[in-house]
mmCIF file of C-alpha atoms in Angstrom:
data_model
loop_
_atom_site.group_PDB
_atom_site.id
_atom_site.type_symbol
_atom_site.label_atom_id
_atom_site.label_comp_id
_atom_site.label_asym_id
_atom_site.label_seq_id
_atom_site.Cartn_x
_atom_site.Cartn_y
_atom_site.Cartn_z
ATOM 1 C CA ALA A 1 106.088 -138.831 -236.258
ATOM 2 C CA GLN A 2 105.756 -135.111 -235.871
ATOM 3 C CA LYS A 3 104.114 -132.676 -238.244
ATOM 4 C CA ILE A 4 103.910 -128.904 -238.577
ATOM 5 C CA THR A 5 101.122 -127.158 -240.485
ATOM 6 C CA GLN A 6 101.194 -123.542 -241.594
ATOM 7 C CA THR A 7 97.961 -122.720 -243.401
ATOM 8 C CA GLN A 8 98.773 -119.154 -244.511
ATOM 9 C CA PRO A 9 100.944 -119.188 -247.641
ATOM 10 C CA GLY A 10 100.995 -115.369 -247.678
ATOM 11 C CA MET A 11 100.114 -112.547 -245.319
ATOM 12 C CA PHE A 12 100.057 -108.774 -245.638
ATOM 13 C CA VAL A 13 100.303 -106.277 -242.784
ATOM 14 C CA GLN A 14 100.555 -102.514 -242.588
ATOM 15 C CA GLU A 15 103.727 -101.087 -241.121
ATOM 16 C CA LYS A 16 103.482 -100.557 -237.342
ATOM 17 C CA GLU A 17 100.571 -102.975 -236.971
ATOM 18 C CA ALA A 18 100.723 -106.363 -235.253
ATOM 19 C CA VAL A 19 100.416 -109.638 -237.170
ATOM 20 C CA THR A 20 99.853 -113.247 -236.152
ATOM 21 C CA LEU A 21 101.290 -116.131 -238.141
ATOM 22 C CA ASP A 22 99.558 -119.437 -237.524
ATOM 23 C CA CYS A 23 101.199 -122.744 -236.722
ATOM 24 C CA THR A 24 99.669 -126.013 -235.575
ATOM 25 C CA TYR A 25 101.600 -129.128 -234.739
ATOM 26 C CA ASP A 26 101.050 -132.803 -234.168
ATOM 27 C CA THR A 27 103.217 -135.095 -232.076
ATOM 28 C CA SER A 28 102.904 -138.018 -229.702
ATOM 29 C CA ASP A 29 105.868 -136.827 -227.622
ATOM 30 C CA GLN A 30 105.244 -135.357 -224.177
ATOM 31 C CA SER A 31 108.415 -133.271 -224.332
ATOM 32 C CA TYR A 32 109.029 -131.185 -227.422
ATOM 33 C CA GLY A 33 110.225 -127.794 -228.561
ATOM 34 C CA LEU A 34 108.656 -125.282 -230.917
ATOM 35 C CA PHE A 35 110.620 -122.771 -232.946
ATOM 36 C CA TRP A 36 110.158 -119.949 -235.384
ATOM 37 C CA TYR A 37 112.722 -119.053 -238.028
ATOM 38 C CA LYS A 38 112.826 -116.118 -240.419
ATOM 39 C CA GLN A 39 114.191 -116.408 -243.943
ATOM 40 C CA PRO A 40 114.665 -113.068 -245.717
ATOM 41 C CA SER A 41 115.057 -112.854 -249.467
ATOM 42 C CA SER A 42 118.819 -113.177 -249.025
ATOM 43 C CA GLY A 43 118.203 -116.795 -248.039
ATOM 44 C CA GLU A 44 119.737 -117.231 -244.607
ATOM 45 C CA MET A 45 117.803 -118.892 -241.783
ATOM 46 C CA ILE A 46 117.499 -116.726 -238.679
ATOM 47 C CA PHE A 47 116.338 -118.164 -235.344
ATOM 48 C CA LEU A 48 113.622 -116.007 -233.748
ATOM 49 C CA ILE A 49 112.060 -117.692 -230.740
ATOM 50 C CA TYR A 50 111.735 -120.983 -228.849
ATOM 51 C CA GLN A 51 109.012 -122.490 -226.648
ATOM 52 C CA GLY A 52 109.400 -125.698 -224.658
ATOM 53 C CA SER A 53 106.367 -127.888 -224.159
ATOM 54 C CA TYR A 54 106.672 -127.621 -220.379
ATOM 55 C CA ASP A 55 107.162 -123.854 -220.324
ATOM 56 C CA GLU A 56 104.183 -122.306 -218.547
ATOM 57 C CA GLN A 57 104.656 -118.826 -219.904
ATOM 58 C CA ASN A 58 104.630 -117.797 -223.533
ATOM 59 C CA ALA A 59 108.075 -117.040 -224.910
ATOM 60 C CA THR A 60 108.929 -113.475 -225.885
ATOM 61 C CA GLU A 61 111.950 -112.030 -227.678
ATOM 62 C CA GLY A 62 111.689 -108.309 -228.302
ATOM 63 C CA ARG A 63 108.855 -107.725 -230.788
ATOM 64 C CA TYR A 64 108.297 -111.470 -231.207
ATOM 65 C CA SER A 65 106.085 -113.548 -228.962
ATOM 66 C CA LEU A 66 104.919 -117.113 -229.272
ATOM 67 C CA ASN A 67 101.274 -117.731 -228.403
ATOM 68 C CA PHE A 68 101.458 -121.316 -227.148
ATOM 69 C CA GLN A 69 98.150 -123.133 -226.686
ATOM 70 C CA LYS A 70 99.041 -126.689 -225.768
ATOM 71 C CA ALA A 71 95.508 -128.115 -225.749
ATOM 72 C CA ARG A 72 94.905 -126.776 -229.246
ATOM 73 C CA LYS A 73 98.420 -127.772 -230.371
ATOM 74 C CA SER A 74 99.082 -124.330 -231.726
ATOM 75 C CA ALA A 75 102.198 -122.147 -231.573
ATOM 76 C CA ASN A 76 101.384 -118.910 -233.329
ATOM 77 C CA LEU A 77 103.996 -116.205 -233.821
ATOM 78 C CA VAL A 78 102.944 -112.654 -233.015
ATOM 79 C CA ILE A 79 105.012 -109.785 -234.386
ATOM 80 C CA SER A 80 104.181 -106.452 -232.803
ATOM 81 C CA ALA A 81 104.748 -103.100 -234.498
ATOM 82 C CA SER A 82 105.695 -104.555 -237.891
ATOM 83 C CA GLN A 83 108.620 -103.043 -239.749
ATOM 84 C CA LEU A 84 109.467 -103.118 -243.443
ATOM 85 C CA GLY A 85 112.449 -105.323 -242.591
ATOM 86 C CA ASP A 86 110.073 -107.972 -241.259
ATOM 87 C CA SER A 87 109.077 -108.865 -244.827
ATOM 88 C CA ALA A 88 110.330 -112.419 -245.188
ATOM 89 C CA MET A 89 109.356 -116.077 -245.166
ATOM 90 C CA TYR A 90 108.597 -117.394 -241.691
ATOM 91 C CA PHE A 91 108.900 -121.051 -240.755
ATOM 92 C CA CYS A 92 107.480 -122.836 -237.749
ATOM 93 C CA ALA A 93 109.418 -125.924 -236.658
ATOM 94 C CA MET A 94 109.456 -128.486 -233.904
ATOM 95 C CA THR A 95 111.723 -131.059 -232.348
ATOM 96 C CA GLY A 96 110.859 -133.977 -230.105
ATOM 97 C CA SER A 97 112.277 -137.232 -228.846
ATOM 98 C CA ALA A 98 113.925 -137.930 -232.198
ATOM 99 C CA ARG A 99 115.802 -134.602 -231.941
ATOM 100 C CA GLN A 100 115.085 -133.931 -235.590
ATOM 101 C CA LEU A 101 113.830 -130.519 -236.553
ATOM 102 C CA THR A 102 110.635 -130.705 -238.639
ATOM 103 C CA PHE A 103 109.589 -127.588 -240.570
ATOM 104 C CA GLY A 104 106.281 -126.316 -241.846
ATOM 105 C CA SER A 105 105.879 -125.040 -245.397
ATOM 106 C CA GLY A 106 106.216 -121.409 -244.356
ATOM 107 C CA THR A 107 104.299 -118.129 -244.527
ATOM 108 C CA GLN A 108 105.462 -115.274 -246.746
ATOM 109 C CA LEU A 109 104.918 -112.036 -244.827
ATOM 110 C CA THR A 110 104.839 -108.724 -246.663
ATOM 111 C CA VAL A 111 104.849 -105.487 -244.671
ATOM 112 C CA LEU A 112 103.232 -102.604 -246.529
ATOM 113 C CA PRO A 113 104.402 -98.992 -246.044
ATOM 114 C CA ASN B 1 133.575 -117.269 -234.361
ATOM 115 C CA ALA B 2 132.772 -117.938 -238.009
ATOM 116 C CA GLY B 3 129.709 -119.975 -236.998
ATOM 117 C CA VAL B 4 128.600 -122.463 -239.651
ATOM 118 C CA THR B 5 130.337 -122.220 -243.012
ATOM 119 C CA GLN B 6 129.382 -123.942 -246.245
ATOM 120 C CA THR B 7 131.209 -124.288 -249.524
ATOM 121 C CA PRO B 8 130.567 -123.819 -252.349
ATOM 122 C CA LYS B 9 127.826 -121.184 -252.442
ATOM 123 C CA PHE B 10 126.746 -122.165 -255.956
ATOM 124 C CA GLN B 11 127.322 -125.312 -258.001
ATOM 125 C CA VAL B 12 126.144 -126.643 -261.337
ATOM 126 C CA LEU B 13 126.456 -130.367 -261.983
ATOM 127 C CA LYS B 14 125.604 -132.629 -264.859
ATOM 128 C CA THR B 15 123.435 -135.665 -264.307
ATOM 129 C CA GLY B 16 125.534 -138.527 -262.989
ATOM 130 C CA GLN B 17 128.357 -136.423 -261.585
ATOM 131 C CA SER B 18 129.307 -136.682 -257.935
ATOM 132 C CA MET B 19 130.382 -133.975 -255.568
ATOM 133 C CA THR B 20 130.795 -133.109 -251.887
ATOM 134 C CA LEU B 21 129.212 -130.155 -250.150
ATOM 135 C CA GLN B 22 131.392 -128.993 -247.306
ATOM 136 C CA CYS B 23 130.145 -127.865 -243.903
ATOM 137 C CA ALA B 24 132.165 -126.768 -240.891
ATOM 138 C CA GLN B 25 131.347 -125.202 -237.527
ATOM 139 C CA ASP B 26 133.624 -123.716 -234.898
ATOM 140 C CA MET B 27 131.202 -123.686 -231.958
ATOM 141 C CA ASN B 28 132.053 -127.203 -230.715
ATOM 142 C CA HIS B 29 128.475 -128.298 -231.360
ATOM 143 C CA GLU B 30 127.784 -132.003 -231.199
ATOM 144 C CA TYR B 31 124.640 -132.015 -233.344
ATOM 145 C CA MET B 32 124.941 -131.287 -237.062
ATOM 146 C CA SER B 33 122.478 -131.776 -239.869
ATOM 147 C CA TRP B 34 121.820 -131.284 -243.559
ATOM 148 C CA TYR B 35 118.572 -129.985 -245.034
ATOM 149 C CA ARG B 36 117.332 -129.329 -248.508
ATOM 150 C CA GLN B 37 114.867 -126.593 -249.375
ATOM 151 C CA ASP B 38 112.788 -126.835 -252.529
ATOM 152 C CA PRO B 39 110.617 -123.979 -253.854
ATOM 153 C CA GLY B 40 107.417 -123.527 -251.888
ATOM 154 C CA MET B 41 108.452 -125.996 -249.228
ATOM 155 C CA GLY B 42 110.048 -125.894 -245.854
ATOM 156 C CA LEU B 43 113.367 -127.494 -245.076
ATOM 157 C CA ARG B 44 113.538 -131.276 -245.113
ATOM 158 C CA LEU B 45 116.117 -133.203 -243.141
ATOM 159 C CA ILE B 46 118.522 -135.319 -245.205
ATOM 160 C CA HIS B 47 120.997 -136.679 -242.638
ATOM 161 C CA TYR B 48 122.080 -135.740 -239.168
ATOM 162 C CA SER B 49 124.826 -136.532 -236.667
ATOM 163 C CA VAL B 50 124.752 -136.439 -232.864
ATOM 164 C CA GLY B 51 128.532 -136.586 -232.566
ATOM 165 C CA ALA B 52 131.745 -137.616 -234.266
ATOM 166 C CA GLY B 53 131.421 -141.096 -235.734
ATOM 167 C CA ILE B 54 127.604 -141.175 -235.440
ATOM 168 C CA THR B 55 125.245 -140.406 -238.300
ATOM 169 C CA ASP B 56 121.633 -141.219 -239.083
ATOM 170 C CA GLN B 57 119.092 -140.732 -241.828
ATOM 171 C CA GLY B 58 116.491 -138.027 -241.910
ATOM 172 C CA GLU B 59 113.356 -137.673 -244.001
ATOM 173 C CA VAL B 60 114.942 -137.663 -247.483
ATOM 174 C CA PRO B 61 118.293 -139.541 -247.372
ATOM 175 C CA ASN B 62 118.270 -141.309 -250.745
ATOM 176 C CA GLY B 63 121.091 -140.294 -253.049
ATOM 177 C CA TYR B 64 123.187 -138.726 -250.296
ATOM 178 C CA ASN B 65 125.948 -139.954 -247.997
ATOM 179 C CA VAL B 66 127.485 -138.350 -244.928
ATOM 180 C CA SER B 67 130.312 -139.015 -242.524
ATOM 181 C CA ARG B 68 131.440 -137.295 -239.321
ATOM 182 C CA SER B 69 135.098 -137.910 -238.586
ATOM 183 C CA THR B 70 135.532 -134.751 -236.506
ATOM 184 C CA THR B 71 133.258 -132.568 -234.391
ATOM 185 C CA GLU B 72 133.828 -129.627 -236.726
ATOM 186 C CA ASP B 73 133.126 -131.096 -240.161
ATOM 187 C CA PHE B 74 130.060 -132.744 -241.674
ATOM 188 C CA PRO B 75 130.353 -133.160 -245.476
ATOM 189 C CA LEU B 76 127.433 -134.208 -247.655
ATOM 190 C CA ARG B 77 128.179 -136.361 -250.687
ATOM 191 C CA LEU B 78 125.992 -136.614 -253.759
ATOM 192 C CA LEU B 79 126.808 -139.990 -255.259
ATOM 193 C CA SER B 80 125.297 -139.605 -258.738
ATOM 194 C CA ALA B 81 123.547 -136.279 -259.199
ATOM 195 C CA ALA B 82 119.999 -136.199 -260.574
ATOM 196 C CA PRO B 83 117.845 -133.216 -261.643
ATOM 197 C CA SER B 84 115.573 -133.970 -258.659
ATOM 198 C CA GLN B 85 118.452 -132.968 -256.407
ATOM 199 C CA THR B 86 118.360 -129.396 -257.671
ATOM 200 C CA SER B 87 117.756 -127.496 -254.458
ATOM 201 C CA VAL B 88 119.231 -125.218 -251.845
ATOM 202 C CA TYR B 89 121.169 -127.139 -249.213
ATOM 203 C CA PHE B 90 121.585 -125.917 -245.663
ATOM 204 C CA CYS B 91 123.922 -127.249 -243.030
ATOM 205 C CA ALA B 92 123.118 -126.573 -239.381
ATOM 206 C CA SER B 93 124.599 -127.241 -235.958
ATOM 207 C CA SER B 94 123.455 -127.018 -232.353
ATOM 208 C CA ARG B 95 124.483 -127.932 -228.834
ATOM 209 C CA SER B 96 123.374 -131.403 -227.937
ATOM 210 C CA ASP B 97 121.202 -130.277 -225.065
ATOM 211 C CA ARG B 98 118.902 -128.135 -227.233
ATOM 212 C CA GLY B 99 118.898 -130.000 -230.483
ATOM 213 C CA GLY B 100 116.283 -127.846 -232.160
ATOM 214 C CA GLU B 101 117.829 -124.387 -231.751
ATOM 215 C CA GLN B 102 120.057 -124.733 -234.749
ATOM 216 C CA TYR B 103 122.531 -122.325 -236.286
ATOM 217 C CA PHE B 104 122.358 -122.425 -240.053
ATOM 218 C CA GLY B 105 125.015 -121.955 -242.673
ATOM 219 C CA PRO B 106 124.392 -119.599 -245.623
ATOM 220 C CA GLY B 107 123.321 -122.404 -247.947
ATOM 221 C CA THR B 108 124.544 -123.948 -251.203
ATOM 222 C CA ARG B 109 122.441 -123.501 -254.325
ATOM 223 C CA LEU B 110 122.847 -126.636 -256.438
ATOM 224 C CA THR B 111 121.575 -127.045 -259.992
ATOM 225 C CA VAL B 112 121.707 -130.418 -261.735
ATOM 226 C CA THR B 113 121.216 -130.336 -265.503
#
């Protein structure tokens, strides 16, 4: 079985500052994928970034980067230069040999002007 | 491409009624899945399909049925609605070679009274 833990129910960040959203995972699979999704107040799920367990470099997509520390089983999302439009719920998720996507409980990010 | 479409967007049912939530995708994805999202929780997998004619149970399958007669369509049936099934339902699809990077539909908000 695989499990995702997000320990920050809510986070606040000032506009233009960087913020790190925490995610730890547990799995017995050797090959797995880690994902971050954004859910704005409108409700849709938006894919942000992906990291494979065998990828040696941390994934980056624009202002998003995934800080992957395999030994610590963590996959934190870093958002640089926060914008007001970044205010949303953020979900960490993973998939493994079962090819089922397992989600964490989410972190509500609020960007302050 | 329309991506992943879901109908209806909103539905109110009485306890004991049955209904079908529709999901369709036009990206020729083999993998499709249904999730429910309850307040304060991440998405939980109900059922998934790795191709036409193949379905399997996820984390919370009780009270729901699925079938996959075509690649495009993956309906979710509520057999006898219960208040515990009040939730937001998301359908998702992905290419079979990266099962976790899923494209989500806009969601169906279901209330059972």
